[in-house]
mmCIF file of C-alpha atoms and ligand atoms in Angstrom:
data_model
loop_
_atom_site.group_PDB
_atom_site.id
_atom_site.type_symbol
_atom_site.label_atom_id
_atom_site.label_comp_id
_atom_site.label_asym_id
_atom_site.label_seq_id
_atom_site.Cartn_x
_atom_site.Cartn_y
_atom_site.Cartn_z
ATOM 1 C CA UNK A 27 119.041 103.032 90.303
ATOM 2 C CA UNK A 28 120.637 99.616 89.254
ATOM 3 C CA UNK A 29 119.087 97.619 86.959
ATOM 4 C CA UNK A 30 119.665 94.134 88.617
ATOM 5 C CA UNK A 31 118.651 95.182 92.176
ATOM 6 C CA UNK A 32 115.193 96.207 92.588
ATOM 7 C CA UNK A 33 114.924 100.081 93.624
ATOM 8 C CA UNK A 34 112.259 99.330 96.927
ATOM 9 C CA UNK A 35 109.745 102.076 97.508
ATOM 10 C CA UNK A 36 107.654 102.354 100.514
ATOM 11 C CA UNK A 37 104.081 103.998 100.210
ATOM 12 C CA UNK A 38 102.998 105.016 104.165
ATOM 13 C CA UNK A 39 99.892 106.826 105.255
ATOM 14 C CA UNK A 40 98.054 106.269 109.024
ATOM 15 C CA UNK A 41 96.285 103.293 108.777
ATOM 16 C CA UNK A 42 97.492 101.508 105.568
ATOM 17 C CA UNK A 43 94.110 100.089 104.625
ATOM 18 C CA UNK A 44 93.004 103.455 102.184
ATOM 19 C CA UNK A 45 95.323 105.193 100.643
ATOM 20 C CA UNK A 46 99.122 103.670 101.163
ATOM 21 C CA UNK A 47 97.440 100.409 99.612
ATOM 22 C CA UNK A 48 96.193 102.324 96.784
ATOM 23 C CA UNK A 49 98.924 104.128 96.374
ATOM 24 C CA UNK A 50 101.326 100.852 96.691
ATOM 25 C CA UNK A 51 99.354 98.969 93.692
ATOM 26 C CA UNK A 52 98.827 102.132 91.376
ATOM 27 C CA UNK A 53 102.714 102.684 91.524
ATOM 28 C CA UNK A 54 103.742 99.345 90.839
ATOM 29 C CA UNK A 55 101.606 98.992 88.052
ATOM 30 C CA UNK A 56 103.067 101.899 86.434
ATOM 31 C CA UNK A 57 106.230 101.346 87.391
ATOM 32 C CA UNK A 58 105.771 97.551 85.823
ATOM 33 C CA UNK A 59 104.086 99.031 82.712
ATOM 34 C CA UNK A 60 107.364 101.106 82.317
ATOM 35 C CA UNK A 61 109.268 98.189 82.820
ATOM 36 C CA UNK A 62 111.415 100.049 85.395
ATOM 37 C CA UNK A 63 112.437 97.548 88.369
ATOM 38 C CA UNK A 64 110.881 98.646 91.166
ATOM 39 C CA UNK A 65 109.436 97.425 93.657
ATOM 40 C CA UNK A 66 106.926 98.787 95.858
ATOM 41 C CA UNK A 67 104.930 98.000 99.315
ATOM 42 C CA UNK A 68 103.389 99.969 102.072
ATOM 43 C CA UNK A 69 102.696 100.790 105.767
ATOM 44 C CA UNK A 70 100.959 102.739 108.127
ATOM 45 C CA UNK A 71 102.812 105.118 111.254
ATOM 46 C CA UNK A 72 99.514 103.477 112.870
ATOM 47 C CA UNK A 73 99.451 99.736 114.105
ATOM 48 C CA UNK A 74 95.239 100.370 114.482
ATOM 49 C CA UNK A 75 94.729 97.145 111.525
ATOM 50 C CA UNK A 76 97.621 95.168 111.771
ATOM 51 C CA UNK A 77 97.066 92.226 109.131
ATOM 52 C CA UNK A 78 93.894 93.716 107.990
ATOM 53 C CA UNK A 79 92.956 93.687 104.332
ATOM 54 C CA UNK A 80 92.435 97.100 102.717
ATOM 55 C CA UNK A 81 89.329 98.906 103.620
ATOM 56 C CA UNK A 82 86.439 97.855 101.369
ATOM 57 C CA UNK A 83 85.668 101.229 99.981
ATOM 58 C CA UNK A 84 88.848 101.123 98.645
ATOM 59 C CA UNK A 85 88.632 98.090 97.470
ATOM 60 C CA UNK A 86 85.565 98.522 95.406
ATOM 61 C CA UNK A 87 86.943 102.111 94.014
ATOM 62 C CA UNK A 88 90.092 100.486 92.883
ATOM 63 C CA UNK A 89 88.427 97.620 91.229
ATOM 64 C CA UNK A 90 85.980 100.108 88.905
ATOM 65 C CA UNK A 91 88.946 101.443 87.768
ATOM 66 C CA UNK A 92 91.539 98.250 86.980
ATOM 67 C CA UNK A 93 93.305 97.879 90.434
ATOM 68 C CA UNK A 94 93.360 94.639 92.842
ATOM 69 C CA UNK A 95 93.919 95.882 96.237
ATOM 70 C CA UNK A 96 92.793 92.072 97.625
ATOM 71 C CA UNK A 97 96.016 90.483 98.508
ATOM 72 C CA UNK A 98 97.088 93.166 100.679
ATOM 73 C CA UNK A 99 97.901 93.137 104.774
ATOM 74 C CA UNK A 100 98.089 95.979 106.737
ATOM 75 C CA UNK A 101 101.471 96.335 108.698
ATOM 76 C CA UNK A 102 102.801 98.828 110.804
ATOM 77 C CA UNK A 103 106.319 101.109 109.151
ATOM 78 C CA UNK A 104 109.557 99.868 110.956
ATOM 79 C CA UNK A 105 112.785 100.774 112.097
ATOM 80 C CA UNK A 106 114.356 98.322 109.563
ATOM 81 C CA UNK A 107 112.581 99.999 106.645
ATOM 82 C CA UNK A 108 114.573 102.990 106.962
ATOM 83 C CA UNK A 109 117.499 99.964 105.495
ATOM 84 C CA UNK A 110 115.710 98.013 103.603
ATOM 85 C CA UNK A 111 114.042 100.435 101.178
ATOM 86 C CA UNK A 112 115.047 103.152 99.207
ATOM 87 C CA UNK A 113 112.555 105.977 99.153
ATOM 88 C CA UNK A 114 109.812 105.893 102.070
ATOM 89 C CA UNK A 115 106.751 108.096 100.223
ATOM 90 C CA UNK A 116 104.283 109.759 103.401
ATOM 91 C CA UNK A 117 100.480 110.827 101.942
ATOM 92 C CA UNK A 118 100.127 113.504 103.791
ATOM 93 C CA UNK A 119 102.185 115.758 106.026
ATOM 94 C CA UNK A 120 101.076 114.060 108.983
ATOM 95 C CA UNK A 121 102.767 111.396 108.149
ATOM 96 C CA UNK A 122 106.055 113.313 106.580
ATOM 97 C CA UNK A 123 106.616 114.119 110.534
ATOM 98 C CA UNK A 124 105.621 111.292 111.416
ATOM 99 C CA UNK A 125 108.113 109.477 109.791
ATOM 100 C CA UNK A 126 110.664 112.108 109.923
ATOM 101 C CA UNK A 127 110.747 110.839 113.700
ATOM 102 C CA UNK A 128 111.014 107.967 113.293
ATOM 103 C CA UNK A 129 114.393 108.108 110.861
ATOM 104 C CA UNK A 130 115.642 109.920 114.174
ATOM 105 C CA UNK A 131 115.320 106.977 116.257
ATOM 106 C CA UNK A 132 116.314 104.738 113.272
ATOM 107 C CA UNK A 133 119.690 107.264 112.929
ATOM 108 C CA UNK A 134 120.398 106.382 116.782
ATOM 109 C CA UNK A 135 119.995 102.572 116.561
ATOM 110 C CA UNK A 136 122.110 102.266 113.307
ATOM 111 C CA UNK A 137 125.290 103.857 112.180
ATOM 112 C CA UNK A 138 123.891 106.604 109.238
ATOM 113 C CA UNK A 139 125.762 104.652 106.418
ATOM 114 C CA UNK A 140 123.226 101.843 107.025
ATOM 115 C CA UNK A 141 120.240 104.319 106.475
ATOM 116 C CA UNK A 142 119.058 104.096 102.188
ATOM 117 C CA UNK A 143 116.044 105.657 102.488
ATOM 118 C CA UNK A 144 115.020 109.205 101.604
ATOM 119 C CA UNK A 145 111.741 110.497 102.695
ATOM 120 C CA UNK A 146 109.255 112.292 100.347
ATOM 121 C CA UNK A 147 105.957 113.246 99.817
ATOM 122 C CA UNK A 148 104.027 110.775 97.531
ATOM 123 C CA UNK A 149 103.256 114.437 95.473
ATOM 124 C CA UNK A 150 107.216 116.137 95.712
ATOM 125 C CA UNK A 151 106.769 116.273 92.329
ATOM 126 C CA UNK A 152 102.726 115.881 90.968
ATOM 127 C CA UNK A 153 102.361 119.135 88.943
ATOM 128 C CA UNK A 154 98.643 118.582 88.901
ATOM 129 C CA UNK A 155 98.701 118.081 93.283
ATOM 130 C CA UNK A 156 101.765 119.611 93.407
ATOM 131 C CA UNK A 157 103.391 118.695 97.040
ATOM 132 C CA UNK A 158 99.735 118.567 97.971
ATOM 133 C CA UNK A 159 98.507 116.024 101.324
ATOM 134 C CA UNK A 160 96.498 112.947 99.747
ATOM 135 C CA UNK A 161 93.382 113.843 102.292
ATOM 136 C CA UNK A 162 92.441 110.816 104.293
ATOM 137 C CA UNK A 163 89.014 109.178 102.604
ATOM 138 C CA UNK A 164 88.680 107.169 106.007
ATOM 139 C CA UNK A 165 85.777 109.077 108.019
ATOM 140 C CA UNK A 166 84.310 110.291 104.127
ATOM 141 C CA UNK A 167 82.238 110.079 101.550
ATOM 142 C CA UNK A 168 82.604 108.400 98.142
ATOM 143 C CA UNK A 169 84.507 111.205 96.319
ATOM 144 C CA UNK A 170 86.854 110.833 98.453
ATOM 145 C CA UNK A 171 88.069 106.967 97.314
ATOM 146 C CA UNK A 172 87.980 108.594 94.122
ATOM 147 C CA UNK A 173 90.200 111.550 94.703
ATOM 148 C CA UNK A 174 92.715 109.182 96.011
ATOM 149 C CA UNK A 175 92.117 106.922 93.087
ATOM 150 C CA UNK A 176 93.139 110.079 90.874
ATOM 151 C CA UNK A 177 95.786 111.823 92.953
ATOM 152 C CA UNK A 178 97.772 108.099 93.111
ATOM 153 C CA UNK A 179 98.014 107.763 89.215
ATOM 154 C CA UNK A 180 99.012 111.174 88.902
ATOM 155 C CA UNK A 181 101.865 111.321 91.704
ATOM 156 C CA UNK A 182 102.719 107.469 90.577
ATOM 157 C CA UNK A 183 103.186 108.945 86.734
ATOM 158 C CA UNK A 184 105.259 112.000 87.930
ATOM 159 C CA UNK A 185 107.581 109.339 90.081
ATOM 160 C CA UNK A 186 107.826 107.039 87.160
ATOM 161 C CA UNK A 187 109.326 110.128 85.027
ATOM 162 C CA UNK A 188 111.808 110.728 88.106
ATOM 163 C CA UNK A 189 112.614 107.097 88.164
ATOM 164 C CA UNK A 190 113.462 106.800 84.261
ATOM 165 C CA UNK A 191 116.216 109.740 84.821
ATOM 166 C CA UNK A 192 117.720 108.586 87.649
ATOM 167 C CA UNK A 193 117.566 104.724 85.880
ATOM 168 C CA UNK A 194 119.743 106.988 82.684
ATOM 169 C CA UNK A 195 121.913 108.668 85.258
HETATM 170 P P1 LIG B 260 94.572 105.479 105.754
HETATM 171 O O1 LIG B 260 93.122 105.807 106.354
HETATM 172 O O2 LIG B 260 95.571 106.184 106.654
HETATM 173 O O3 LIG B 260 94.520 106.075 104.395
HETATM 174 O O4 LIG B 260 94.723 103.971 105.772
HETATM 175 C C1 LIG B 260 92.781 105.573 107.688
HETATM 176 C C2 LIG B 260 92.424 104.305 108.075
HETATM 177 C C3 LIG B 260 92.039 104.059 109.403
HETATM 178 C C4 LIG B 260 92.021 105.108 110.300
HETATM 179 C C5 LIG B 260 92.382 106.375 109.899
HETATM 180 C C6 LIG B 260 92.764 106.616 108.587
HETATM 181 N N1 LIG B 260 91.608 104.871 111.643
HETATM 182 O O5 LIG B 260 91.533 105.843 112.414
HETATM 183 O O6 LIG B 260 91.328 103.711 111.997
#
């Protein structure tokens, strides 16, 4: 990780209006509280909301606890972001195929040295959800904002720790 160019992280779950918009703000604001130069955005494998502002559950949930979700737009993941960004983060394993696909497709259209990104699970390395799916809150209850809410900060802390190695490396 340089320290000029930004290291670009992409959050992606189905929809990208409940948890990959969570997850995008959560880990840049620890990220920026570490002041680590990252920058983060998201996606969904979906196109069901393109340009649609986060779901409002989400919204609200964030906001109780410190987190502005508002400014958000749902977009669809890319072939490009496979080159533009560095690490491509999937919420659940759904999603890790899902994408996993897609960098197939993205490995025939471009020559492989063109390829940055590595694909992980937002959890690879959570000890408290370790390499567990963030479960989709989209068809639940209330808990289940919340549970995203506290799986986020806890995966976005563990990738801040892996982030300030490789940034001494
Ligand atoms: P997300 O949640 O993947 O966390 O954004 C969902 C949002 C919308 C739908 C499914 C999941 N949907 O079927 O419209």
């Amino acid at each position: 990780m340089s320290s000029q160019t930004p290291y670009k992280v992409l959050c992606v779950c189905l929809g990208n209006i409940c948890r990959s918009p969570t997850a995008e703000v959560i880990l840049q604001h620890y990220c920026d509280d570490h002041q680590l130069n990252v920058e983060v955005d998201s996606a969904g494998t979906s196109n069901y909301h393109p340009n649609a502002v986060p779901d409002q559950r989400s919204q609200k949930h964030a906001k109780k606890r410190g987190y502005d979700l508002s400014a958000l737009r749902a977009r669809q993941i890319q072939l490009q972001d496979f080159i533009d960004f560095d690490l491509i983060l999937a919420m659940d394993m759904e999603n890790l195929s899902d994408i996993k696909l897609l960098e197939q497709t993205a490995l025939q259209q471009f020559s492989s040295n063109q390829i940055r990104a590595k694909v992980a699970l937002m959890s690879e390395h959570d000890q408290d959800y370790p390499k567990q799916a963030l479960p989709d809150p989209y068809y639940g209850g209330e808990d289940g904002f919340e549970r995203v809410i506290n799986q986020c900060e806890s995966s976005s802390l563990a990738w801040v720790h892996i982030f300030k190695q490789q940034s001494k490396a």
